[in-house]
mmCIF file of C-alpha atoms in Angstrom:
data_model
loop_
_atom_site.group_PDB
_atom_site.id
_atom_site.type_symbol
_atom_site.label_atom_id
_atom_site.label_comp_id
_atom_site.label_asym_id
_atom_site.label_seq_id
_atom_site.Cartn_x
_atom_site.Cartn_y
_atom_site.Cartn_z
ATOM 1 C CA MET A 1 -59.636 -38.117 -12.130
ATOM 2 C CA ASN A 2 -59.063 -36.467 -15.507
ATOM 3 C CA LYS A 3 -58.297 -38.527 -18.933
ATOM 4 C CA ALA A 4 -54.602 -38.702 -18.617
ATOM 5 C CA GLU A 5 -54.959 -39.552 -15.143
ATOM 6 C CA ARG A 6 -57.286 -42.569 -15.959
ATOM 7 C CA THR A 7 -54.967 -43.438 -18.813
ATOM 8 C CA LYS A 8 -52.053 -43.572 -16.392
ATOM 9 C CA ARG A 9 -54.038 -45.750 -14.041
ATOM 10 C CA PHE A 10 -55.041 -48.120 -16.963
ATOM 11 C CA ILE A 11 -51.645 -48.654 -17.932
ATOM 12 C CA ILE A 12 -50.649 -49.416 -14.111
ATOM 13 C CA GLU A 13 -53.585 -51.703 -14.038
ATOM 14 C CA LYS A 14 -52.712 -53.664 -16.951
ATOM 15 C CA SER A 15 -49.058 -53.672 -16.237
ATOM 16 C CA ALA A 16 -49.188 -54.733 -12.716
ATOM 17 C CA SER A 17 -50.027 -58.236 -12.747
ATOM 18 C CA ILE A 18 -47.264 -58.815 -15.753
ATOM 19 C CA ILE A 19 -44.470 -57.376 -14.390
ATOM 20 C CA ASN A 20 -45.501 -59.431 -10.902
ATOM 21 C CA LYS A 21 -45.207 -62.440 -12.751
ATOM 22 C CA LYS A 22 -42.365 -61.700 -15.444
ATOM 23 C CA GLY A 23 -40.448 -59.343 -13.365
ATOM 24 C CA MET A 24 -38.933 -55.930 -14.053
ATOM 25 C CA ALA A 25 -36.377 -57.120 -16.579
ATOM 26 C CA GLY A 26 -38.411 -59.956 -17.550
ATOM 27 C CA THR A 27 -41.431 -57.645 -18.756
ATOM 28 C CA SER A 28 -40.747 -55.897 -22.368
ATOM 29 C CA LEU A 29 -42.462 -52.591 -23.536
ATOM 30 C CA SER A 30 -44.087 -55.024 -26.081
ATOM 31 C CA ASP A 31 -45.614 -56.768 -22.907
ATOM 32 C CA ILE A 32 -47.129 -53.657 -21.570
ATOM 33 C CA MET A 33 -47.879 -52.611 -25.117
ATOM 34 C CA GLY A 34 -49.856 -55.690 -25.854
ATOM 35 C CA ALA A 35 -51.923 -55.455 -22.303
ATOM 36 C CA THR A 36 -52.870 -52.027 -22.823
ATOM 37 C CA LYS A 37 -53.531 -51.966 -26.488
ATOM 38 C CA LEU A 38 -51.558 -48.930 -26.800
ATOM 39 C CA ALA A 39 -49.065 -47.689 -29.242
ATOM 40 C CA LYS A 40 -45.175 -47.122 -27.902
ATOM 41 C CA GLY A 41 -46.120 -42.974 -28.067
ATOM 42 C CA GLY A 42 -49.186 -43.733 -25.727
ATOM 43 C CA ILE A 43 -47.275 -45.565 -22.910
ATOM 44 C CA TYR A 44 -44.085 -42.946 -23.448
ATOM 45 C CA GLY A 45 -46.740 -40.000 -23.032
ATOM 46 C CA ASN A 46 -47.965 -40.869 -19.823
ATOM 47 C CA PHE A 47 -44.170 -42.722 -18.062
ATOM 48 C CA GLU A 48 -41.019 -41.769 -18.852
ATOM 49 C CA SER A 49 -39.725 -44.814 -18.888
ATOM 50 C CA LYS A 50 -40.334 -48.546 -17.722
ATOM 51 C CA ASP A 51 -38.805 -48.437 -14.376
ATOM 52 C CA GLU A 52 -41.243 -45.667 -13.675
ATOM 53 C CA ILE A 53 -43.902 -47.825 -15.048
ATOM 54 C CA CYS A 54 -42.517 -50.873 -12.542
ATOM 55 C CA VAL A 55 -42.527 -48.532 -9.526
ATOM 56 C CA ALA A 56 -45.872 -47.740 -10.135
ATOM 57 C CA SER A 57 -47.139 -51.152 -10.854
ATOM 58 C CA PHE A 58 -45.238 -51.836 -7.193
ATOM 59 C CA LEU A 59 -46.905 -49.255 -5.723
ATOM 60 C CA TYR A 60 -50.535 -50.226 -7.096
ATOM 61 C CA LEU A 61 -49.961 -53.849 -5.939
ATOM 62 C CA THR A 62 -48.762 -53.332 -2.749
ATOM 63 C CA GLU A 63 -51.704 -50.806 -1.978
ATOM 64 C CA THR A 64 -54.176 -53.730 -3.048
ATOM 65 C CA LEU A 65 -52.173 -56.069 -1.003
ATOM 66 C CA ALA A 66 -52.418 -53.840 2.241
ATOM 67 C CA ASP A 67 -55.990 -53.113 1.711
ATOM 68 C CA GLN A 68 -56.987 -56.769 1.592
ATOM 69 C CA LEU A 69 -54.738 -57.104 4.816
ATOM 70 C CA ASN A 70 -56.303 -54.572 6.730
ATOM 71 C CA ARG A 71 -59.705 -55.306 5.542
ATOM 72 C CA ALA A 72 -58.880 -58.908 7.234
ATOM 73 C CA VAL A 73 -57.825 -57.114 10.722
ATOM 74 C CA LEU A 74 -60.481 -55.446 10.605
ATOM 75 C CA ARG A 75 -63.272 -58.348 10.646
ATOM 76 C CA GLY A 76 -61.940 -59.185 13.980
ATOM 77 C CA GLY A 77 -62.734 -57.905 17.451
ATOM 78 C CA THR A 78 -60.042 -59.477 19.615
ATOM 79 C CA ALA A 79 -56.182 -59.625 19.398
ATOM 80 C CA LYS A 80 -56.768 -63.464 18.334
ATOM 81 C CA GLU A 81 -59.350 -63.177 15.931
ATOM 82 C CA LYS A 82 -57.297 -59.978 13.836
ATOM 83 C CA PHE A 83 -53.864 -61.900 14.373
ATOM 84 C CA LEU A 84 -55.675 -65.203 12.830
ATOM 85 C CA ASN A 85 -57.867 -63.482 10.117
ATOM 86 C CA LEU A 86 -54.503 -61.646 8.989
ATOM 87 C CA LEU A 87 -52.661 -65.234 8.780
ATOM 88 C CA ASP A 88 -55.387 -66.322 6.690
ATOM 89 C CA ALA A 89 -55.361 -63.638 4.295
ATOM 90 C CA TYR A 90 -51.671 -64.108 3.811
ATOM 91 C CA LYS A 91 -52.216 -67.766 3.164
ATOM 92 C CA GLU A 92 -54.863 -67.210 0.406
ATOM 93 C CA ILE A 93 -52.836 -64.303 -1.058
ATOM 94 C CA ILE A 94 -50.140 -66.568 -1.835
ATOM 95 C CA ASN A 95 -52.431 -68.178 -4.560
ATOM 96 C CA THR A 96 -52.938 -65.069 -6.315
ATOM 97 C CA GLU A 97 -51.622 -64.943 -9.886
ATOM 98 C CA GLY A 98 -47.897 -63.604 -9.687
ATOM 99 C CA GLY A 99 -47.685 -64.118 -6.059
ATOM 100 C CA CYS A 100 -46.555 -61.675 -3.542
ATOM 101 C CA PRO A 101 -45.259 -58.646 -4.768
ATOM 102 C CA ILE A 102 -43.131 -57.750 -2.299
ATOM 103 C CA LEU A 103 -41.056 -61.218 -2.637
ATOM 104 C CA ASN A 104 -41.023 -60.373 -6.220
ATOM 105 C CA PHE A 105 -40.015 -56.974 -6.518
ATOM 106 C CA GLY A 106 -37.686 -57.130 -3.497
ATOM 107 C CA VAL A 107 -35.289 -60.288 -4.872
ATOM 108 C CA GLU A 108 -34.982 -58.451 -8.708
ATOM 109 C CA ALA A 109 -34.414 -54.871 -6.604
ATOM 110 C CA ASP A 110 -31.944 -55.958 -4.374
ATOM 111 C CA ASP A 111 -28.698 -54.884 -6.467
ATOM 112 C CA THR A 112 -29.905 -53.327 -9.541
ATOM 113 C CA HIS A 113 -32.957 -50.909 -8.215
ATOM 114 C CA PRO A 114 -32.069 -48.950 -5.469
ATOM 115 C CA GLY A 115 -34.862 -46.566 -5.598
ATOM 116 C CA MET A 116 -37.394 -50.050 -6.182
ATOM 117 C CA LYS A 117 -35.259 -51.596 -3.059
ATOM 118 C CA GLU A 118 -36.759 -48.381 -0.707
ATOM 119 C CA ASN A 119 -40.198 -49.023 -1.971
ATOM 120 C CA VAL A 120 -39.897 -52.696 -0.943
ATOM 121 C CA LYS A 121 -38.186 -52.027 2.389
ATOM 122 C CA LYS A 122 -41.322 -49.558 3.226
ATOM 123 C CA ALA A 123 -43.698 -52.283 2.338
ATOM 124 C CA ILE A 124 -41.653 -54.784 4.446
ATOM 125 C CA ARG A 125 -42.342 -52.863 7.181
ATOM 126 C CA SER A 126 -45.377 -51.766 6.556
ATOM 127 C CA SER A 127 -46.592 -55.399 6.564
ATOM 128 C CA GLN A 128 -44.403 -56.030 9.724
ATOM 129 C CA LYS A 129 -46.175 -53.359 11.486
ATOM 130 C CA ARG A 130 -49.179 -54.597 11.155
ATOM 131 C CA PHE A 131 -48.211 -57.775 12.897
ATOM 132 C CA PHE A 132 -46.327 -55.632 15.644
ATOM 133 C CA ASP A 133 -49.895 -53.218 16.012
ATOM 134 C CA ILE A 134 -52.231 -56.387 16.533
ATOM 135 C CA ILE A 135 -49.596 -57.991 19.434
ATOM 136 C CA SER A 136 -48.556 -54.688 20.843
ATOM 137 C CA VAL A 137 -52.540 -53.825 21.352
ATOM 138 C CA GLY A 138 -53.563 -57.457 22.489
ATOM 139 C CA ILE A 139 -50.953 -56.949 25.009
ATOM 140 C CA ALA A 140 -52.134 -53.622 26.390
ATOM 141 C CA ASN A 141 -55.726 -55.048 26.378
ATOM 142 C CA ASN A 142 -54.425 -58.002 28.675
ATOM 143 C CA GLU A 143 -55.261 -60.436 25.780
ATOM 144 C CA ILE A 144 -51.522 -61.744 25.147
ATOM 145 C CA SER A 145 -48.672 -62.363 27.401
ATOM 146 C CA THR A 146 -45.876 -59.639 27.877
ATOM 147 C CA THR A 147 -43.412 -62.202 27.362
ATOM 148 C CA VAL A 148 -43.973 -62.166 23.549
ATOM 149 C CA ASN A 149 -41.644 -59.102 22.037
ATOM 150 C CA PRO A 150 -44.118 -57.660 19.288
ATOM 151 C CA LYS A 151 -40.965 -56.277 17.391
ATOM 152 C CA ASN A 152 -38.889 -59.619 17.009
ATOM 153 C CA PHE A 153 -42.392 -62.056 16.937
ATOM 154 C CA SER A 154 -43.421 -59.743 13.843
ATOM 155 C CA ILE A 155 -40.229 -59.801 12.286
ATOM 156 C CA LYS A 156 -40.003 -63.571 12.605
ATOM 157 C CA VAL A 157 -44.089 -64.317 11.362
ATOM 158 C CA PHE A 158 -43.305 -61.706 8.452
ATOM 159 C CA ALA A 159 -40.214 -63.222 7.452
ATOM 160 C CA MET A 160 -41.672 -67.463 7.864
ATOM 161 C CA ILE A 161 -44.678 -66.089 5.794
ATOM 162 C CA GLU A 162 -42.710 -64.951 2.926
ATOM 163 C CA GLY A 163 -40.266 -67.919 3.283
ATOM 164 C CA ALA A 164 -43.217 -70.153 2.900
ATOM 165 C CA ILE A 165 -44.710 -67.991 -0.035
ATOM 166 C CA LEU A 166 -41.249 -68.631 -1.911
ATOM 167 C CA CYS A 167 -41.540 -72.340 -1.296
ATOM 168 C CA ARG A 168 -44.965 -72.429 -2.233
ATOM 169 C CA ARG A 169 -44.017 -70.796 -5.524
ATOM 170 C CA VAL A 170 -41.047 -72.749 -6.543
ATOM 171 C CA LEU A 171 -42.251 -76.188 -5.265
ATOM 172 C CA GLU A 172 -45.532 -75.732 -6.599
ATOM 173 C CA SER A 173 -47.047 -77.178 -3.088
ATOM 174 C CA ASP A 174 -48.875 -75.926 -0.257
ATOM 175 C CA GLU A 175 -47.245 -78.362 1.958
ATOM 176 C CA GLN A 176 -44.918 -75.586 3.305
ATOM 177 C CA MET A 177 -47.450 -72.570 3.609
ATOM 178 C CA ARG A 178 -49.549 -75.034 5.926
ATOM 179 C CA ILE A 179 -46.581 -76.150 8.389
ATOM 180 C CA ILE A 180 -45.553 -72.362 8.542
ATOM 181 C CA HIS A 181 -49.329 -70.981 8.832
ATOM 182 C CA GLU A 182 -49.963 -73.965 11.723
ATOM 183 C CA ALA A 183 -46.562 -73.264 13.761
ATOM 184 C CA ILE A 184 -47.088 -69.402 13.574
ATOM 185 C CA LYS A 185 -50.701 -70.109 14.783
ATOM 186 C CA GLN A 186 -49.863 -72.350 17.546
ATOM 187 C CA GLU A 187 -46.780 -70.602 18.476
ATOM 188 C CA PHE A 188 -49.163 -67.308 18.801
ATOM 189 C CA GLU A 189 -52.179 -69.145 20.784
ATOM 190 C CA SER A 190 -49.101 -70.019 23.538
ATOM 191 C CA TYR A 191 -49.249 -66.164 23.747
ATOM 192 C CA LEU A 192 -52.782 -65.748 24.516
ATOM 193 C CA ILE A 193 -53.998 -64.926 28.200
#
């Protein structure tokens, strides 16, 4: 990695958590300059706009999130272990500073940033696919009943988790996440063979 690439990476790493917490509109160039200790020219010498920094920050955050979730899945051997590890990883991730970038950026990009909206769509589909793959392989390995629809279950689980994350952030309570976590776990276990 050359110096220019290292500087871009540094700006992204320092900006990502701020943008995730304050939002794209709520984060100012001054916030980014303060976090990086770089002058305006140092920022814009590496990025054309604040929007470009926001996109790069979202991709960095979701890549980091995907790595954490994938590691949790890999720690399991059976479909049950993989699924429960993934579910537990989501439960822990919601407690990180700033919360879930998919939720945070998705809400803000819905009508105002079409490019970001496309990135969020990809992240949602990737997250749902992680659940889908576990269920599908579990069915193929005769660990999970064929009565479960992997696509529908994956969409439902992801939506319930994201909803619980939102409730946790707004209500400042883990109660909804605990209830959702247990409900998903019980439903999943009802499909085990």
